[in-house]
PDB file of C-alpha atoms and ligand atoms in Angstrom:
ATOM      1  CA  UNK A  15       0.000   0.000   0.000  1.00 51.00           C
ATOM      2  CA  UNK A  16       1.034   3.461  -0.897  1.00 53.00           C
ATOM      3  CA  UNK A  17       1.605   5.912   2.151  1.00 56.00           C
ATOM      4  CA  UNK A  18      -1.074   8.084   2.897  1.00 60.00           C
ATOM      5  CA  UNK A  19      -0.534  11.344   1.149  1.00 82.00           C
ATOM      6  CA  UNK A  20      -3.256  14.001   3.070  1.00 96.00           C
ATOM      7  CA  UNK A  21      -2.661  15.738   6.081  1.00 97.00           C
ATOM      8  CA  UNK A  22      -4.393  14.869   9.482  1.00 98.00           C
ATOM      9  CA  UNK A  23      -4.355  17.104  12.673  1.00 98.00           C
ATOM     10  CA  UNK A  24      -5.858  15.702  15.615  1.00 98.00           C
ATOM     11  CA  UNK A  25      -7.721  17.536  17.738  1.00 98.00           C
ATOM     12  CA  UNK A  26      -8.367  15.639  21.244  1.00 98.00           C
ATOM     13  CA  UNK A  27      -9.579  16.364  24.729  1.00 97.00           C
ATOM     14  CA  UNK A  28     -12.032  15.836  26.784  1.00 96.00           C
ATOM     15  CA  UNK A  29     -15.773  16.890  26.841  1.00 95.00           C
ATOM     16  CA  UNK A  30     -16.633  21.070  26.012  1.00 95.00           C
ATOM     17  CA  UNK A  31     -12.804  21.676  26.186  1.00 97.00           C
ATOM     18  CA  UNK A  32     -13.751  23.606  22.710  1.00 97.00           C
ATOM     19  CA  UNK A  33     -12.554  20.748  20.429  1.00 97.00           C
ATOM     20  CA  UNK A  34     -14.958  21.154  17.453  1.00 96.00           C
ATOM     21  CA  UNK A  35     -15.081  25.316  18.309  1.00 97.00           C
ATOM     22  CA  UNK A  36     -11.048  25.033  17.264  1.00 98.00           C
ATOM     23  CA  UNK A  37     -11.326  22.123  14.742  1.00 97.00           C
ATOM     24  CA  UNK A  38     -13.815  24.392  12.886  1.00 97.00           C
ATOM     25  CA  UNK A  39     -12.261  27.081  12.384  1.00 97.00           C
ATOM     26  CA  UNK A  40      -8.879  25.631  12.288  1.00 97.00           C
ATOM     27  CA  UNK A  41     -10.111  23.457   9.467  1.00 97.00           C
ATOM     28  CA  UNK A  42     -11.831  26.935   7.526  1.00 96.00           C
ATOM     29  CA  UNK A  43      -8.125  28.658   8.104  1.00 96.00           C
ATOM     30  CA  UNK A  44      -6.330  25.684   6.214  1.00 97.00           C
ATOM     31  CA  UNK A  45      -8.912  24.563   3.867  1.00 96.00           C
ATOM     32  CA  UNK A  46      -8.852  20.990   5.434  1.00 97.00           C
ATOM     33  CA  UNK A  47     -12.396  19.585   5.833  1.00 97.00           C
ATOM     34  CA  UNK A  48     -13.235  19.060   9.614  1.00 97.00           C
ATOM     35  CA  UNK A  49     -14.576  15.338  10.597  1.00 98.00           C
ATOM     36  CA  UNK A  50     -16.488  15.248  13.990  1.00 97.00           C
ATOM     37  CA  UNK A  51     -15.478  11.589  14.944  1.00 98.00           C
ATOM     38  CA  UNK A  52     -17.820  12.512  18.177  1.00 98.00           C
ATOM     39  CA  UNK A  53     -20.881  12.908  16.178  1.00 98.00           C
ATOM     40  CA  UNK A  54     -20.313   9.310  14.674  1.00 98.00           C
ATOM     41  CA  UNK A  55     -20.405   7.608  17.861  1.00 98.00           C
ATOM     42  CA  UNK A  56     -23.464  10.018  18.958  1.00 98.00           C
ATOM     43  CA  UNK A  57     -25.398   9.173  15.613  1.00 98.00           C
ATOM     44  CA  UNK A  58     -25.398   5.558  16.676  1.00 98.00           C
ATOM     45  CA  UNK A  59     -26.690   5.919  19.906  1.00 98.00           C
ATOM     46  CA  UNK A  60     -29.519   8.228  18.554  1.00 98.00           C
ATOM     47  CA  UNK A  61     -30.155   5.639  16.446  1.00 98.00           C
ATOM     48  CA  UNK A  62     -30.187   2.872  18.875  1.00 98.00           C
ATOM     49  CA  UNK A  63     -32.383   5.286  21.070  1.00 98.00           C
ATOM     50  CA  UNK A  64     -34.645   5.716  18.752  1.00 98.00           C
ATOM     51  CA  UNK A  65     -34.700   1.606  17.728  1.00 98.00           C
ATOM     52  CA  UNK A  66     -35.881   1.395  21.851  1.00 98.00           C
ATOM     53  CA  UNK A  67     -32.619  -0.185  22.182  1.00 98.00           C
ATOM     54  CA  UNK A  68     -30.249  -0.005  25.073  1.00 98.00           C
ATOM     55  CA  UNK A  69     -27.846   1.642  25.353  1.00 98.00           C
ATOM     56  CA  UNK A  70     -26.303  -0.568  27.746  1.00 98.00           C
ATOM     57  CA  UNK A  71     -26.885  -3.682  26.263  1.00 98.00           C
ATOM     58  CA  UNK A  72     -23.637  -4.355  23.947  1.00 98.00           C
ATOM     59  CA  UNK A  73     -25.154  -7.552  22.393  1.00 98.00           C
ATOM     60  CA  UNK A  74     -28.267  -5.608  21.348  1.00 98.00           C
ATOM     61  CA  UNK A  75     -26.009  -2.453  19.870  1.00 98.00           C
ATOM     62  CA  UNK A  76     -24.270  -4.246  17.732  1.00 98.00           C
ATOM     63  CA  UNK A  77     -27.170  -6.500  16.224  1.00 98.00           C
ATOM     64  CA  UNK A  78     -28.404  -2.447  15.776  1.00 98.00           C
ATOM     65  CA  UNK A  79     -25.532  -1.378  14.470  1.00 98.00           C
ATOM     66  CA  UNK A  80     -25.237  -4.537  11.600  1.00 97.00           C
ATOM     67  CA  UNK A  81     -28.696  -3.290  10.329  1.00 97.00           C
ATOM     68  CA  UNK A  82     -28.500   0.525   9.927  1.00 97.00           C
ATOM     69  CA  UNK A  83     -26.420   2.382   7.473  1.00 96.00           C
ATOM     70  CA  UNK A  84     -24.295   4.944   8.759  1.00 96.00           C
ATOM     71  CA  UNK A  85     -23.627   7.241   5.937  1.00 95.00           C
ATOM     72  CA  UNK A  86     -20.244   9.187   6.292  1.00 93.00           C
ATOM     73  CA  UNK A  87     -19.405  11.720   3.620  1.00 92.00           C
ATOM     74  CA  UNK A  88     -18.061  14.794   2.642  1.00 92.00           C
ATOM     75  CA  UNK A  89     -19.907  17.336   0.579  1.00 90.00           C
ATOM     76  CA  UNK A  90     -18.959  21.053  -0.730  1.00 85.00           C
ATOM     77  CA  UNK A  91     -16.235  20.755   1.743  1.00 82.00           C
ATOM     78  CA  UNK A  92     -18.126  19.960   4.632  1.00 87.00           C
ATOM     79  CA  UNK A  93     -18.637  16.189   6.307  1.00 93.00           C
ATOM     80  CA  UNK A  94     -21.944  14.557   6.287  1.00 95.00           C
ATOM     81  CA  UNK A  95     -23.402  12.122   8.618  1.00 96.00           C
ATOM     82  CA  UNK A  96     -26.916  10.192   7.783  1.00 96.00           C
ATOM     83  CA  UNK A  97     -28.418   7.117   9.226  1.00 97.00           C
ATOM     84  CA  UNK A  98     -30.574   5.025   6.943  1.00 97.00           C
ATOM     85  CA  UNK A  99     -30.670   8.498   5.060  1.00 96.00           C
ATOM     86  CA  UNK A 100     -31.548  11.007   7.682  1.00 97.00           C
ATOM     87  CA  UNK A 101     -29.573  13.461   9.257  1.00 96.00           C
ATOM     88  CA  UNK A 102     -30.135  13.618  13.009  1.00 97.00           C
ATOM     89  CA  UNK A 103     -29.780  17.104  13.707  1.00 96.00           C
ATOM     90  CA  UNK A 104     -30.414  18.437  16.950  1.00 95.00           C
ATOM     91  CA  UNK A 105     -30.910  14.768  17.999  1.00 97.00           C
ATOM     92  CA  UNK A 106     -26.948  14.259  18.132  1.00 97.00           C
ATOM     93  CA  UNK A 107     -27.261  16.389  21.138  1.00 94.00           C
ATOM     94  CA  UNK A 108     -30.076  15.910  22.934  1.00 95.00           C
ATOM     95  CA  UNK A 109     -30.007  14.931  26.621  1.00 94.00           C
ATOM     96  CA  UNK A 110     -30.579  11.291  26.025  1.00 96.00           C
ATOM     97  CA  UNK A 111     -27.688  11.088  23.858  1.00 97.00           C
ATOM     98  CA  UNK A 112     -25.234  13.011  26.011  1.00 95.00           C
ATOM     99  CA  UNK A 113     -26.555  10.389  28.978  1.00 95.00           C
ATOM    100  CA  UNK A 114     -26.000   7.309  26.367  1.00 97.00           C
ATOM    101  CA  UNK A 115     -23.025   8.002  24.062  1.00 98.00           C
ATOM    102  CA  UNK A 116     -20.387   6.653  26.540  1.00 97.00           C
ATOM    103  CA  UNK A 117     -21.883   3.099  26.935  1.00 98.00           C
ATOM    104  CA  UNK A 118     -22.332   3.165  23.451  1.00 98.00           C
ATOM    105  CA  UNK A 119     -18.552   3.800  22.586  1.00 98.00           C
ATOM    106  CA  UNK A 120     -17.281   1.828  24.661  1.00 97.00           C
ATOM    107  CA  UNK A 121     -18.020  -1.521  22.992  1.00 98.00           C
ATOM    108  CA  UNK A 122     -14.824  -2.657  20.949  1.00 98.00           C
ATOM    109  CA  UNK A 123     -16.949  -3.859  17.916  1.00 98.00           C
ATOM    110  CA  UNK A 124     -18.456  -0.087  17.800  1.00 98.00           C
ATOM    111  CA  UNK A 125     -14.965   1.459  17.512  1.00 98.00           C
ATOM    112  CA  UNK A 126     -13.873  -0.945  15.315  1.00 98.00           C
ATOM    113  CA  UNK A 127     -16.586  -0.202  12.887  1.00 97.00           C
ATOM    114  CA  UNK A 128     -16.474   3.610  13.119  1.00 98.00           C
ATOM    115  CA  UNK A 129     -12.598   3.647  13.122  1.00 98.00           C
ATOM    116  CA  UNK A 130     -12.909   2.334   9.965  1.00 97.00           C
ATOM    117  CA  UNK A 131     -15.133   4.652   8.562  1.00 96.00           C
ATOM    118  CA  UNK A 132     -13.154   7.500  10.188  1.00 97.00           C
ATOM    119  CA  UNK A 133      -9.190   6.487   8.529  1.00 97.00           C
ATOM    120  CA  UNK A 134     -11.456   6.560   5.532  1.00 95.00           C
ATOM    121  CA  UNK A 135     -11.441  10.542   5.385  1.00 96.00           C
ATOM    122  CA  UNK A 136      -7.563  10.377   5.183  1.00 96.00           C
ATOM    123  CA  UNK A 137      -7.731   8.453   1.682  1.00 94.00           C
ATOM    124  CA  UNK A 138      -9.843  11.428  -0.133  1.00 92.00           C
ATOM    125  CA  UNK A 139      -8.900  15.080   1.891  1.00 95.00           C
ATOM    126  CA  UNK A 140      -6.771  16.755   4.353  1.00 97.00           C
ATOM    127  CA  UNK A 141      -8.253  16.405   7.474  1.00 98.00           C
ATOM    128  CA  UNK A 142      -8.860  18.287  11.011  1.00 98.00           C
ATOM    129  CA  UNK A 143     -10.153  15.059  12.903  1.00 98.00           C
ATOM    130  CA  UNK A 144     -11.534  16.144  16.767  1.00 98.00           C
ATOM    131  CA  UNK A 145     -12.545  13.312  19.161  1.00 98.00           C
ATOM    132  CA  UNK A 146     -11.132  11.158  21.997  1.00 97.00           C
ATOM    133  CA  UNK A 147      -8.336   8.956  20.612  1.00 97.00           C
ATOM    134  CA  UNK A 148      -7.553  10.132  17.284  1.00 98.00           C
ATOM    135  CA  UNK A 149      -4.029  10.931  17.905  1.00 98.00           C
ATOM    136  CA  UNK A 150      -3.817   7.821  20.027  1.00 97.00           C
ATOM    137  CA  UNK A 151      -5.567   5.059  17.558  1.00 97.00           C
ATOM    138  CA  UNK A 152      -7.216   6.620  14.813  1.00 98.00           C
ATOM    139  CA  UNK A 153      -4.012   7.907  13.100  1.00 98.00           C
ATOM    140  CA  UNK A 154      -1.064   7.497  15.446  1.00 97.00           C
ATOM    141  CA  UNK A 155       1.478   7.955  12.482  1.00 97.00           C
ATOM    142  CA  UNK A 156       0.503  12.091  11.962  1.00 98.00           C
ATOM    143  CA  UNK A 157       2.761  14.130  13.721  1.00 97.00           C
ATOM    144  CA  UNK A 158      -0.078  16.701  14.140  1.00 98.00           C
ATOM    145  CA  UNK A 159      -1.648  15.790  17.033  1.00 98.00           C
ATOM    146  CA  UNK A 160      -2.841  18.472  19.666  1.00 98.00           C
ATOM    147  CA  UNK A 161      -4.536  17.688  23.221  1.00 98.00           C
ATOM    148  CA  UNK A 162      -7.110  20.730  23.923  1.00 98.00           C
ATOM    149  CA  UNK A 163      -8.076  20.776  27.727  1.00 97.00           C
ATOM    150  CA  UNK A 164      -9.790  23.396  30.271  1.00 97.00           C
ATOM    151  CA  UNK A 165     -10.269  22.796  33.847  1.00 97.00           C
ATOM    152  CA  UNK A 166     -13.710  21.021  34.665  1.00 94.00           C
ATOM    153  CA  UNK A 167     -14.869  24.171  36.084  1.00 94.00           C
ATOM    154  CA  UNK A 168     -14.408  25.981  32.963  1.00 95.00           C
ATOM    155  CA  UNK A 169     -15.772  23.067  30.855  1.00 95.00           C
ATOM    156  CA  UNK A 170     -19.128  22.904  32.788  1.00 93.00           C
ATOM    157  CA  UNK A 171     -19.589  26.023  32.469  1.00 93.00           C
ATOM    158  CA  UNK A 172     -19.136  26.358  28.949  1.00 93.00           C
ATOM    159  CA  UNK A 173     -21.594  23.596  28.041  1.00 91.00           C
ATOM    160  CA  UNK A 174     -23.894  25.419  30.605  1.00 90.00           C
ATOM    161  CA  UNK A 175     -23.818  28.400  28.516  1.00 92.00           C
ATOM    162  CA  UNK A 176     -25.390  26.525  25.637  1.00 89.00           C
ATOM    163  CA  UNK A 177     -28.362  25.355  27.952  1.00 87.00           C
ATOM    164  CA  UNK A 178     -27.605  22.021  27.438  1.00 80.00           C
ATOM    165  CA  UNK A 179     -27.874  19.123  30.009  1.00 82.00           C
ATOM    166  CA  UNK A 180     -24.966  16.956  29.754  1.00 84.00           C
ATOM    167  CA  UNK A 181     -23.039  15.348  33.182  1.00 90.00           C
ATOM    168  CA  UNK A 182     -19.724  15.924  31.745  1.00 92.00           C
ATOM    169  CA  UNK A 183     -18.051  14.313  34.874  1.00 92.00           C
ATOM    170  CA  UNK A 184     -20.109  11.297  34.769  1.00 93.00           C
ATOM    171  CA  UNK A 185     -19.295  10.806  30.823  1.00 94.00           C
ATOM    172  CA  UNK A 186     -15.517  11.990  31.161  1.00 94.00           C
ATOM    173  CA  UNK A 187     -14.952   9.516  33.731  1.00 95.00           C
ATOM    174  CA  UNK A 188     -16.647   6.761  31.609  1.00 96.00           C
ATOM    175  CA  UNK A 189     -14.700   7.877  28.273  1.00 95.00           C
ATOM    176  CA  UNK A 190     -11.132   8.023  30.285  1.00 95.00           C
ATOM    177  CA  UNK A 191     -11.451   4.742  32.033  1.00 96.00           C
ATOM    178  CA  UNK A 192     -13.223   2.273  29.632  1.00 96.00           C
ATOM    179  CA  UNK A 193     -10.808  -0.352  28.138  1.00 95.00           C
ATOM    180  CA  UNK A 194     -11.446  -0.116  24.603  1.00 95.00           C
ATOM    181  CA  UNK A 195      -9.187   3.036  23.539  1.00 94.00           C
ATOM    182  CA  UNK A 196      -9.995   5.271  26.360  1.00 95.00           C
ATOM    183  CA  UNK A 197      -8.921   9.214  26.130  1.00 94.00           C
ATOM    184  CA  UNK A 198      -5.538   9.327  26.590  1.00 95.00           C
ATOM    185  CA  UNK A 199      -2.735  12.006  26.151  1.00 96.00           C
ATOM    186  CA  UNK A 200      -0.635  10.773  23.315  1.00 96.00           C
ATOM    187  CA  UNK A 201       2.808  10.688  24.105  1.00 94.00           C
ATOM    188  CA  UNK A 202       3.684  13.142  21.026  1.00 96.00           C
ATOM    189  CA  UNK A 203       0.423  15.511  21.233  1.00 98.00           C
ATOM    190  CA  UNK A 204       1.009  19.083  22.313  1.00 98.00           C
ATOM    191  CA  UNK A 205      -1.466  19.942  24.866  1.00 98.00           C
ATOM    192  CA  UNK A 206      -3.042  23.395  25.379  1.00 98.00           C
ATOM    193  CA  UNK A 207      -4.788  23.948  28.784  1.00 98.00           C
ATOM    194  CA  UNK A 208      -7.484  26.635  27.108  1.00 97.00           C
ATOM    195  CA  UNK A 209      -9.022  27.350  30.665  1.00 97.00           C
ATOM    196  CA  UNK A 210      -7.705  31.084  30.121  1.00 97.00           C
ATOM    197  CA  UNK A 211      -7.842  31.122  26.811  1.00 97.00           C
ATOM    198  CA  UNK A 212     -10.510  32.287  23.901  1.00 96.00           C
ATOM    199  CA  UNK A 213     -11.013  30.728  20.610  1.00 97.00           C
ATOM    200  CA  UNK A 214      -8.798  33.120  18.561  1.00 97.00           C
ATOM    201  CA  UNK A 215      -5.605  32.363  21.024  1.00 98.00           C
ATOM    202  CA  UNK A 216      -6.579  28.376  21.106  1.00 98.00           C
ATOM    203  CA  UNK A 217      -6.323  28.565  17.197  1.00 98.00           C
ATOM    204  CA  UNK A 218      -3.220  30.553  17.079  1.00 97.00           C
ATOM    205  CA  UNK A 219      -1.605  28.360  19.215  1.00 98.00           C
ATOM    206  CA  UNK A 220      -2.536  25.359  17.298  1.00 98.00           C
ATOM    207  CA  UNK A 221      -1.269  27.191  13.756  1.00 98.00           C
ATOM    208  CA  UNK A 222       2.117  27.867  15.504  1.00 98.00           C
ATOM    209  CA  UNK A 223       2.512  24.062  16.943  1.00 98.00           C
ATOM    210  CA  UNK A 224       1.528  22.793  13.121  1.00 98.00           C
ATOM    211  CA  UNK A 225       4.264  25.225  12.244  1.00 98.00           C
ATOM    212  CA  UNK A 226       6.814  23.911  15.002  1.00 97.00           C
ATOM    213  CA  UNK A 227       6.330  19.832  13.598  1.00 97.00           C
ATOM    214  CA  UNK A 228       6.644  21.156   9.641  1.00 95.00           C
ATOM    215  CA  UNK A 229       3.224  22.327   8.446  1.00 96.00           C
ATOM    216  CA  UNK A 230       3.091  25.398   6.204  1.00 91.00           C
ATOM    217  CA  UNK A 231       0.661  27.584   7.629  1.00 90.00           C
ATOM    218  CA  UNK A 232      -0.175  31.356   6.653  1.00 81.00           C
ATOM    219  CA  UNK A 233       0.224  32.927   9.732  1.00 64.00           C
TER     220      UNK A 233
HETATM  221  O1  CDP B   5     -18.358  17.465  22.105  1.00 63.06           O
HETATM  222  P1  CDP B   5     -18.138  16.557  23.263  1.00 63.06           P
HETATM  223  O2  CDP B   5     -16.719  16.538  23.701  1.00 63.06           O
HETATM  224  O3  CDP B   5     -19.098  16.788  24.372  1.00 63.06           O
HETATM  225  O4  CDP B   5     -18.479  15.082  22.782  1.00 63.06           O
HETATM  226  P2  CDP B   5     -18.190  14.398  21.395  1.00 63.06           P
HETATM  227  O5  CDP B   5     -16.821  14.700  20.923  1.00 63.06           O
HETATM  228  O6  CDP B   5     -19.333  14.688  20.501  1.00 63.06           O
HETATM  229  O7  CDP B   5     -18.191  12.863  21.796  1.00 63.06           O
HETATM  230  C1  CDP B   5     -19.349  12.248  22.349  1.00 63.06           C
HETATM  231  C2  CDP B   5     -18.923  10.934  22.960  1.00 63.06           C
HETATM  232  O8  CDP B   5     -18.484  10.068  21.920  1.00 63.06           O
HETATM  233  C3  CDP B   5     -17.776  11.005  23.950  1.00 63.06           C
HETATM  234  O9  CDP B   5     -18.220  11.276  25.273  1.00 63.06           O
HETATM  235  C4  CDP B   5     -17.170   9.605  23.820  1.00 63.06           C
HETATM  236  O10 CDP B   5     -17.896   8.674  24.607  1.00 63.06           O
HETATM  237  C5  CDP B   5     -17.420   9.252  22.369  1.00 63.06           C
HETATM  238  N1  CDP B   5     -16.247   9.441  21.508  1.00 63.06           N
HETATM  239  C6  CDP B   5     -15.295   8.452  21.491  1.00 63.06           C
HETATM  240  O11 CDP B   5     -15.415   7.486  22.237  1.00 63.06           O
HETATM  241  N2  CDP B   5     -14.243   8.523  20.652  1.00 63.06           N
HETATM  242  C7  CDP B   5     -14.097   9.568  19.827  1.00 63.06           C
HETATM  243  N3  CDP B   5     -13.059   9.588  18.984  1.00 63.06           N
HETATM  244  C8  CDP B   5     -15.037  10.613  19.850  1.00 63.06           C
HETATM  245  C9  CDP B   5     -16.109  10.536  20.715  1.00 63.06           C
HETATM  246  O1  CDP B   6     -16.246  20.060  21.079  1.00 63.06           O
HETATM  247  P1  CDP B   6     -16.160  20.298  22.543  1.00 63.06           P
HETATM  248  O2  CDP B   6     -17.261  19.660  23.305  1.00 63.06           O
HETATM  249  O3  CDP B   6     -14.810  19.953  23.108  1.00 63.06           O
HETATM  250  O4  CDP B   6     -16.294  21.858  22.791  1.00 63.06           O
HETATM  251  P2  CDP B   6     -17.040  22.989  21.928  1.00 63.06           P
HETATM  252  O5  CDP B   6     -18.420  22.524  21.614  1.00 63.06           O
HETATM  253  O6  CDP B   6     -16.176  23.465  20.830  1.00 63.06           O
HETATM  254  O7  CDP B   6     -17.063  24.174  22.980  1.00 63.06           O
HETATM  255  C1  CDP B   6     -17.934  24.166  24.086  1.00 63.06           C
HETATM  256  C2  CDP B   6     -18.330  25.606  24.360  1.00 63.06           C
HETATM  257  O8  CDP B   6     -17.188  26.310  24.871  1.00 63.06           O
HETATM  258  C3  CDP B   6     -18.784  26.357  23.127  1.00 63.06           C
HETATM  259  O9  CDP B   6     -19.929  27.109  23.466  1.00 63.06           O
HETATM  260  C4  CDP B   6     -17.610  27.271  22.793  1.00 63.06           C
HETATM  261  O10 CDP B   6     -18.019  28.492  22.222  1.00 63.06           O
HETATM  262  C5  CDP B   6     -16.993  27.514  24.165  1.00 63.06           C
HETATM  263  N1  CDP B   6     -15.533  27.770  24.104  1.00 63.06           N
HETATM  264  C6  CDP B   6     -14.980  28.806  24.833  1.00 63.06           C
HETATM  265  O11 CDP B   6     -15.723  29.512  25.508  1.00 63.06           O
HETATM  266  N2  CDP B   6     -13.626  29.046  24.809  1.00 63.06           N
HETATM  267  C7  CDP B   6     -12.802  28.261  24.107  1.00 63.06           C
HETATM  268  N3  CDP B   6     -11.499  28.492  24.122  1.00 63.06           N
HETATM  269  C8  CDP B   6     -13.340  27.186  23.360  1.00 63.06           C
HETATM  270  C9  CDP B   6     -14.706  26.952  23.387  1.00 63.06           C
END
């Protein structure tokens, strides 16, 4: 096989530490196309919500999971997501989803499956991948890999700005101590506490640690 021959940066961290905030716009600044890995796992469990199914049953998820089509794509520069040809939405953040996403993701034959799906994104653009072990798993060979964290103070409060309920300890603790590719700080990723920091400086800093490992980057 030929080596891979588009860029990834990975964006990791835990919950509202402003990953897809700085993967957004760091993706618009570089023309890469920006892949929520996050809303993968949460479109299954919306999905398997929605079936009645759950959550923590692993047996029952991935019988679920063998007879839906998760539809990853990319269109006018922008990724899509569809299951059995609908777009969630709203749904991929509802309460329900927030409560069920970490049981969900932690079954090895759901990562394996979305894994997949996600390495796919490498083959046709440059990437800015955000999620929980993409510098870790997903693409461990890209030497872009970033590790965005605030204080859990400043992350509650952040998602409590946007009004919506999510028990960010509860699904942290779940996401850092599961067995199956838990979040991790890769040995290589630059981390950026953003506790003090606004979007503008989080990008910035990002841009200048692509420039430190070899990007070119307008500055
Ligand atoms: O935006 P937020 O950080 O709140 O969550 P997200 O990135 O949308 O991810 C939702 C959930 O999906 C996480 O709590 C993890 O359980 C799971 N996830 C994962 O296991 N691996 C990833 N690469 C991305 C998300
Ligand atoms: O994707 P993730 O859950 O890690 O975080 P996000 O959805 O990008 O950000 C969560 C909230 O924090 C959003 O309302 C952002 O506007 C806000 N944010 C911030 O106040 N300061 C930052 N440096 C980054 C994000």
């Amino acid at each position: 096989m030929s080596a891979p021959t588009h860029h990834v940066v990975a964006i990791d961290g835990p919950a509202a530490s402003g990953k897809s905030s700085v993967s957004r716009e760091l993706a618009a600044r570089l023309g890469f196309l920006h892949v929520n890995s996050g809303a993968m796992y949460r479109a299954l469990t919306w999905s398997v919500l929605r079936a009645g199914v759950s959550p923590d049953d692993p047996g029952a998820v991935v019988a679920h999971l063998g007879v839906i089509d998760i539809a990853c794509g990319e269109e006018g520069g922008r990724a899509t997501l569809s299951v059995d040809g609908v777009d969630p939405g709203d749904g991929l953040t509802s309460p329900e989803v927030n409560a069920g996403v970490s049981a969900v993701s932690g079954i090895p034959r759901v990562r394996e499956v979305l894994v997949a799906r996600q390495r796919e994104y490498r083959l046709v653009a440059d990437i800015v991948m955000e999620g929980r072990d993409i510098g870790s798993v997903v693409f461990p060979d890209t030497p872009y890999k970033f590790y965005i964290d605030a204080s859990a103070e400043v992350r509650a409060a952040r998602r409590q700005r946007e009004g919506i309920s999510d028990d960010l300890a509860r699904r942290d603790a779940a996401d850092s101590t599961r067995e199956a590719s838990p979040l991790v700080v890769a040995e290589d990723a630059i981390v950026i506490d953003t506790s003090e920091m606004d979007l503008t400086r989080v990008v910035e800093e990002v841009l200048a640690g692509l420039a430190g490992r070899g990007m070119e980057v307008d500055s």
